[in-house]
mmCIF file of C-alpha atoms and ligand atoms in Angstrom:
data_model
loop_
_atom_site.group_PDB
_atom_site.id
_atom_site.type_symbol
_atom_site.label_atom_id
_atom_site.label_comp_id
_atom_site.label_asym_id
_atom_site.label_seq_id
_atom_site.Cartn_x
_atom_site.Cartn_y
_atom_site.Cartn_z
ATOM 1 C CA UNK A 1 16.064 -10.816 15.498
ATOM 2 C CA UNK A 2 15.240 -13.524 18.251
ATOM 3 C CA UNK A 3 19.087 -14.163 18.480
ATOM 4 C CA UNK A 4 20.153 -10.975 19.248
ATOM 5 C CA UNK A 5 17.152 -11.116 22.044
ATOM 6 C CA UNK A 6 19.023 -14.393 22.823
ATOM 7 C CA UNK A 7 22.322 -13.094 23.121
ATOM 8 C CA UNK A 8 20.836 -10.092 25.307
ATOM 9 C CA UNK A 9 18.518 -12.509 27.395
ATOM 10 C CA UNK A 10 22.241 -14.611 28.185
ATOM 11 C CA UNK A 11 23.918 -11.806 28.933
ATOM 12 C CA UNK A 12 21.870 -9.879 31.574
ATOM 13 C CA UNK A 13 19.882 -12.319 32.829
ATOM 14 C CA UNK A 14 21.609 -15.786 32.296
ATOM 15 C CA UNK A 15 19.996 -19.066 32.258
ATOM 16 C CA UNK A 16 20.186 -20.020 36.148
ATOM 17 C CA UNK A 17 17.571 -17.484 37.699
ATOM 18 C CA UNK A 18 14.125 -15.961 36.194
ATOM 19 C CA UNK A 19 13.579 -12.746 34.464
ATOM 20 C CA UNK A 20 12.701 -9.542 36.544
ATOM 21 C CA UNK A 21 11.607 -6.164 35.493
ATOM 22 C CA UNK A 22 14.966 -5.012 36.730
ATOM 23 C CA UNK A 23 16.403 -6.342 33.843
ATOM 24 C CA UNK A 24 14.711 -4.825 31.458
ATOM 25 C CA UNK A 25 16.390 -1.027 31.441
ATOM 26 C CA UNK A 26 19.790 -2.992 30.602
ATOM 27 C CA UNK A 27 18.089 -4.963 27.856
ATOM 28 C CA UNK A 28 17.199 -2.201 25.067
ATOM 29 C CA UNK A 29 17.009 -4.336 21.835
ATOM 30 C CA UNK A 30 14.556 -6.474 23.946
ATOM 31 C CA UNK A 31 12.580 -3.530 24.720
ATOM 32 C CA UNK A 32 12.723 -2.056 21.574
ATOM 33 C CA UNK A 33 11.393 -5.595 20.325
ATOM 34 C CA UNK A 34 8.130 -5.283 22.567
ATOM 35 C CA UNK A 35 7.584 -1.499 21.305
ATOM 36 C CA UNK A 36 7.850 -2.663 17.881
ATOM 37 C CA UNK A 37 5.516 -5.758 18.547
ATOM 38 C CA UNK A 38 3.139 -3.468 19.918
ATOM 39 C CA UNK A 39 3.280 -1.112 17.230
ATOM 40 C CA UNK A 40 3.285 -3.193 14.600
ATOM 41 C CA UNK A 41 0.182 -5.190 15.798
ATOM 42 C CA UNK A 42 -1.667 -2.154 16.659
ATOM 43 C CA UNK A 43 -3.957 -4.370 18.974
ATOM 44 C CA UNK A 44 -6.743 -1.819 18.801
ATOM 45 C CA UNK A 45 -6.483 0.032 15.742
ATOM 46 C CA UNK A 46 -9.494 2.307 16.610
ATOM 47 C CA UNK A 47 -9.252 2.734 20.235
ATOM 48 C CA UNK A 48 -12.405 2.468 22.180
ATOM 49 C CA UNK A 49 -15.508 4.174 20.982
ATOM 50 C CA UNK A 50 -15.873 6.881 23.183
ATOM 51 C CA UNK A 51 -18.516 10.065 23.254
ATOM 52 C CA UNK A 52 -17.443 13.777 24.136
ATOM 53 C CA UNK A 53 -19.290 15.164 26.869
ATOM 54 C CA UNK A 54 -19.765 18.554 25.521
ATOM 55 C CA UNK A 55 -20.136 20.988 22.149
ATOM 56 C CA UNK A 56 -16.447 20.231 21.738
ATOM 57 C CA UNK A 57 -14.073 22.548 18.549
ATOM 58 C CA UNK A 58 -11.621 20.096 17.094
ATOM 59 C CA UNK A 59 -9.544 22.161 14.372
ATOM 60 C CA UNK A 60 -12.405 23.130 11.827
ATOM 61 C CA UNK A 61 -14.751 21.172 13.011
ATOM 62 C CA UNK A 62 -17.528 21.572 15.887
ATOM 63 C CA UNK A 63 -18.083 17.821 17.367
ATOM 64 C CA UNK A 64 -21.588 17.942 19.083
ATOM 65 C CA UNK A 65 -21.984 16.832 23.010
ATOM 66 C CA UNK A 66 -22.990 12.750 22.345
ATOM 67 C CA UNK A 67 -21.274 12.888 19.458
ATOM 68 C CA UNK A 68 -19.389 9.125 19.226
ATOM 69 C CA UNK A 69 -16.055 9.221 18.153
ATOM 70 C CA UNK A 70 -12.910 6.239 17.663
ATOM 71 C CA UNK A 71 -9.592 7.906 18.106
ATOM 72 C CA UNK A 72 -7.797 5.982 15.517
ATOM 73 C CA UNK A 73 -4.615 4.996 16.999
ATOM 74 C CA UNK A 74 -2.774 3.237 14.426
ATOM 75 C CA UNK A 75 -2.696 6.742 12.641
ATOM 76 C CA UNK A 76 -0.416 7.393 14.906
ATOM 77 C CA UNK A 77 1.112 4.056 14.946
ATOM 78 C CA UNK A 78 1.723 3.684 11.522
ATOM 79 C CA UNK A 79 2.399 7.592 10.936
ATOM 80 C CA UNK A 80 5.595 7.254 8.553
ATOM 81 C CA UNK A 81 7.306 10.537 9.596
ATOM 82 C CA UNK A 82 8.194 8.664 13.115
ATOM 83 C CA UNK A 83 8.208 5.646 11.879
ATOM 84 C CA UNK A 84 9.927 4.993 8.571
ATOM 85 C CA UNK A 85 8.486 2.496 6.385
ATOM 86 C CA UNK A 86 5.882 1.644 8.928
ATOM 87 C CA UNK A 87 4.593 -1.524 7.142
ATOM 88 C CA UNK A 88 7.349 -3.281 7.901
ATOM 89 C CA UNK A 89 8.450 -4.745 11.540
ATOM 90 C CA UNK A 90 12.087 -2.772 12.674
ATOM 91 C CA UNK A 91 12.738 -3.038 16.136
ATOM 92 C CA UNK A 92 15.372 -0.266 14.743
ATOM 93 C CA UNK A 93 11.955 2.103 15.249
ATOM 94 C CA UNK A 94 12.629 2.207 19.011
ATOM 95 C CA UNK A 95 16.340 1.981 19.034
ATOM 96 C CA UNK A 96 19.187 5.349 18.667
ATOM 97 C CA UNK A 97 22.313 4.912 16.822
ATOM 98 C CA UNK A 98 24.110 3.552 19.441
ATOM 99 C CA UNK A 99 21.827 0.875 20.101
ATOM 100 C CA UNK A 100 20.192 2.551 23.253
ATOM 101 C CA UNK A 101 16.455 2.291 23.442
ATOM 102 C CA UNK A 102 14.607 5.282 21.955
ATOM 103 C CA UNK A 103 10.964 6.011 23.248
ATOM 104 C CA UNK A 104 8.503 8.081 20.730
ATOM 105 C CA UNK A 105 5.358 10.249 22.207
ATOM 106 C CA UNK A 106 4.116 8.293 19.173
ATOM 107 C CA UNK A 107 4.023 5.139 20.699
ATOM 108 C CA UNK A 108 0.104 5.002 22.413
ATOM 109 C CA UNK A 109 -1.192 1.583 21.573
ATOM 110 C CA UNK A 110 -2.299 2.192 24.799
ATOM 111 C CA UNK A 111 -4.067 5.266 24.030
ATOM 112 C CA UNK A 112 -3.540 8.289 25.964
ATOM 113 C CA UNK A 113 -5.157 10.960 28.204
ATOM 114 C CA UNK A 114 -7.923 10.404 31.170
ATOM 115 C CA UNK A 115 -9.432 7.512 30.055
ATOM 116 C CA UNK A 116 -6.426 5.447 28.859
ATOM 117 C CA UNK A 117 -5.679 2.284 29.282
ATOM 118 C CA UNK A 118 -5.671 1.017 33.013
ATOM 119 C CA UNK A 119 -3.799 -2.288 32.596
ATOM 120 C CA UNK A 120 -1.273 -0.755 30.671
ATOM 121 C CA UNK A 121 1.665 -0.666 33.515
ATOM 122 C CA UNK A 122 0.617 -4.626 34.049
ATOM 123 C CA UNK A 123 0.379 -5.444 30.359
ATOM 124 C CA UNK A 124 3.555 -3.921 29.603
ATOM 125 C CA UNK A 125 5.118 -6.032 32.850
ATOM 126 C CA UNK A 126 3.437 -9.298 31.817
ATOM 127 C CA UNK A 127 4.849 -8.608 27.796
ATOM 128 C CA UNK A 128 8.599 -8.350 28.622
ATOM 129 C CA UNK A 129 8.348 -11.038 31.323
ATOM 130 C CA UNK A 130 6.640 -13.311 29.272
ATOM 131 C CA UNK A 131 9.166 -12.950 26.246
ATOM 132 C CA UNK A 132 12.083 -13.153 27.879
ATOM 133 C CA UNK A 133 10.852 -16.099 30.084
ATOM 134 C CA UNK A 134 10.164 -18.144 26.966
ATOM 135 C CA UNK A 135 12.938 -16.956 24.782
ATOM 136 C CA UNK A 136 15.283 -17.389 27.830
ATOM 137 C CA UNK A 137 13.879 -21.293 27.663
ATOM 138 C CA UNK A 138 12.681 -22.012 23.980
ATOM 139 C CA UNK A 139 13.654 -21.166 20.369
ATOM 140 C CA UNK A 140 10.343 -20.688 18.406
ATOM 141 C CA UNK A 141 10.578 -22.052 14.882
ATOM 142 C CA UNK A 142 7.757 -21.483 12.748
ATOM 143 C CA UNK A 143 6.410 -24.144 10.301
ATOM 144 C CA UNK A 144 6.179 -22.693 7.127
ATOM 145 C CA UNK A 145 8.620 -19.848 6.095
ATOM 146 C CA UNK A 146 7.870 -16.501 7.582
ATOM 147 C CA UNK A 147 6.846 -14.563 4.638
ATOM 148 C CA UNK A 148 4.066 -16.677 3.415
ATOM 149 C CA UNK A 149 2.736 -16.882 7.631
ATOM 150 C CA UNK A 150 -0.814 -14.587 6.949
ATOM 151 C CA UNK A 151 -1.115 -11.916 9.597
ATOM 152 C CA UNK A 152 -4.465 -10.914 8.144
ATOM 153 C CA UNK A 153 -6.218 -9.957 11.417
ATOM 154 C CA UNK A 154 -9.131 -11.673 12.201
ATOM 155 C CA UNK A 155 -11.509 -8.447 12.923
ATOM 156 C CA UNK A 156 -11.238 -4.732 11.775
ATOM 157 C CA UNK A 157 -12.118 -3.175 15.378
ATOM 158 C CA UNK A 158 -9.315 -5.334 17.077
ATOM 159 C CA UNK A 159 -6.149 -6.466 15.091
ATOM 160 C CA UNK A 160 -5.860 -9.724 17.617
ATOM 161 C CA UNK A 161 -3.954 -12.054 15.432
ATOM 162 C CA UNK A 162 -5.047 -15.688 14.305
ATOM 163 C CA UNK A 163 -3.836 -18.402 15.897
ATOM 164 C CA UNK A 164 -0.444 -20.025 14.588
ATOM 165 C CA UNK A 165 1.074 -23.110 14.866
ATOM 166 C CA UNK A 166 5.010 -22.536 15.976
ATOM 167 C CA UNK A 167 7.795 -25.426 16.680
ATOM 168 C CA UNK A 168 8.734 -25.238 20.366
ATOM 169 C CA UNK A 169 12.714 -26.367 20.814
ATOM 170 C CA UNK A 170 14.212 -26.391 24.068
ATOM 171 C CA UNK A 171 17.608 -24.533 24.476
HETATM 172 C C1 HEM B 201 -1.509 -5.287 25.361
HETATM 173 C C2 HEM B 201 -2.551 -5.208 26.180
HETATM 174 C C3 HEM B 201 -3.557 -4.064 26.183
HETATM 175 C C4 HEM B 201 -3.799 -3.086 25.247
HETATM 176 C C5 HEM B 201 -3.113 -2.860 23.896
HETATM 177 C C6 HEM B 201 -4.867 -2.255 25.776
HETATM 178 C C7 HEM B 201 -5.409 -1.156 25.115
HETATM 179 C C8 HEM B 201 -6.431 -0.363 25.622
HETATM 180 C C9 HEM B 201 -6.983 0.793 24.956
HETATM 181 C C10 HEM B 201 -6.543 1.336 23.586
HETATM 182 C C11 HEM B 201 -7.950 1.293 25.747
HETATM 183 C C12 HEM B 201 -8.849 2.530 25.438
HETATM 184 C C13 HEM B 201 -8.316 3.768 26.140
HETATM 185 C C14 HEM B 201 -9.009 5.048 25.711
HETATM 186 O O1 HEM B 201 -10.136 4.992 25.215
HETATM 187 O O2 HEM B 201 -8.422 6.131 25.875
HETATM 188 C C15 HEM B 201 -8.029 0.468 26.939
HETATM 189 C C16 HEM B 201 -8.889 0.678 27.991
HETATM 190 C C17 HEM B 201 -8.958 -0.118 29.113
HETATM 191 N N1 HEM B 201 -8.140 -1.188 29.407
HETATM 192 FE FE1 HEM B 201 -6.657 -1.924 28.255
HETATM 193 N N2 HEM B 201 -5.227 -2.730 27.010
HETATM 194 C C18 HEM B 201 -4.443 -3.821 27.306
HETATM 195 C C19 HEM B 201 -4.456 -4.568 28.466
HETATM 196 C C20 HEM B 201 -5.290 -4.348 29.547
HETATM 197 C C21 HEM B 201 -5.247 -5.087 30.796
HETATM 198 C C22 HEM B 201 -4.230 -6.202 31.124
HETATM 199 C C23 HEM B 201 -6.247 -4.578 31.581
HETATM 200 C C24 HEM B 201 -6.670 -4.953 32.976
HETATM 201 C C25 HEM B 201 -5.911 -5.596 33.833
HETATM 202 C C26 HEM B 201 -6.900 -3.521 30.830
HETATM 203 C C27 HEM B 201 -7.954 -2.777 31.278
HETATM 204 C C28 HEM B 201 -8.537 -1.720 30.616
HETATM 205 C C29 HEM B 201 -9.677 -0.941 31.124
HETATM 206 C C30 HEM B 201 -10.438 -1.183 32.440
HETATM 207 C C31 HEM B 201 -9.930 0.068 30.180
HETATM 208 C C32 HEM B 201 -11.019 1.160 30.242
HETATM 209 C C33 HEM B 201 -10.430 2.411 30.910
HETATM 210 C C34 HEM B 201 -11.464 3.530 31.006
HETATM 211 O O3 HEM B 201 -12.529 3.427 30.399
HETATM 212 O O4 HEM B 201 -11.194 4.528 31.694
HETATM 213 N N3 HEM B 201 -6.292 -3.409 29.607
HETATM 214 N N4 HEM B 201 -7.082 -0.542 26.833
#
């Protein structure tokens, strides 16, 4: 996986002048790559707590106005009709047959509506800038083998990872 984002990162951008998010739209494995991390991770798998402002019908039910309630996003993020085998990390979730990035109305680690997330246009800028400006620079090596690396979050309300050593090689 990181050497096709190598190859891509070479190819578009180069080596002699710094990533921009012009590059991006030409770079769809990279993007898909940042989708999947996103999904995958499900940062916050229950949203924010929020409360509905009014007596509000929701299918069967009848939430009252106060009534707290966590829109559970990695539902949605793991939901294995869009996402086949969702347990597993497949940048091939975002990506068509021909290789050409594929977006899904599924994809709302950001949650969605009114009250979604404001920093999502800068997060999403600082994510693909930060990638590609390290893997453009660095080869990450981790220390033990992958499989046995325990992504066990560290909370249940927020799936922020541990931390993790890594082996930092320049290219
Ligand atoms: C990967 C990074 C981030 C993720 C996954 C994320 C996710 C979220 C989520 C799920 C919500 C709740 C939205 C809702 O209840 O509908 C939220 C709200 C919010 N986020 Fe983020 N966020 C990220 C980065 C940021 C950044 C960089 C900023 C600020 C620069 C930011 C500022 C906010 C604020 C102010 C709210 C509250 C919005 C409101 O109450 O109307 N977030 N975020």
């Amino acid at each position: 996986m990181t050497e096709k984002v190598h190859e891509e990162i070479d190819r578009v951008i180069g080596r002699s002048r710094s990533p921009c998010m012009a590059d991006r739209s030409q770079m769809p494995y990279t993007d898909a790559v940042v989708h999947e991390t996103q999904r995958f991770v499900s940062l916050a798998p229950l949203g924010i707590p929020r409360a509905v402002t009014r007596d509000t019908h929701f299918r069967k039910y009848i939430i009252p106005k106060g009534t707290t309630i966590f829109p559970v996003l990695q539902s949605v993020l793991y939901d294995s009709k869009e996402f086949p085998k969702p347990e597993q990390f497949n940048p091939g979730h975002f990506l068509d047959e021909n290789g050409a990035f594929k977006n899904s109305d599924f994809f709302m680690p950001f949650s969605i509506g009114k009250r979604s997330c404001v920093g999502e246009g800068l997060a999403r800028m600082q994510l693909f800038l930060l990638l590609t400006t390290i893997l453009q620079n660095f080869t990450l090596k981790p220390l033990i083998d992958p499989k046995d690396i325990d992504i066990t979050p560290m909370t249940l309300t927020s799936n922020a990872p541990m931390s993790y050593q890594l082996i930092v090689i320049p290219r």
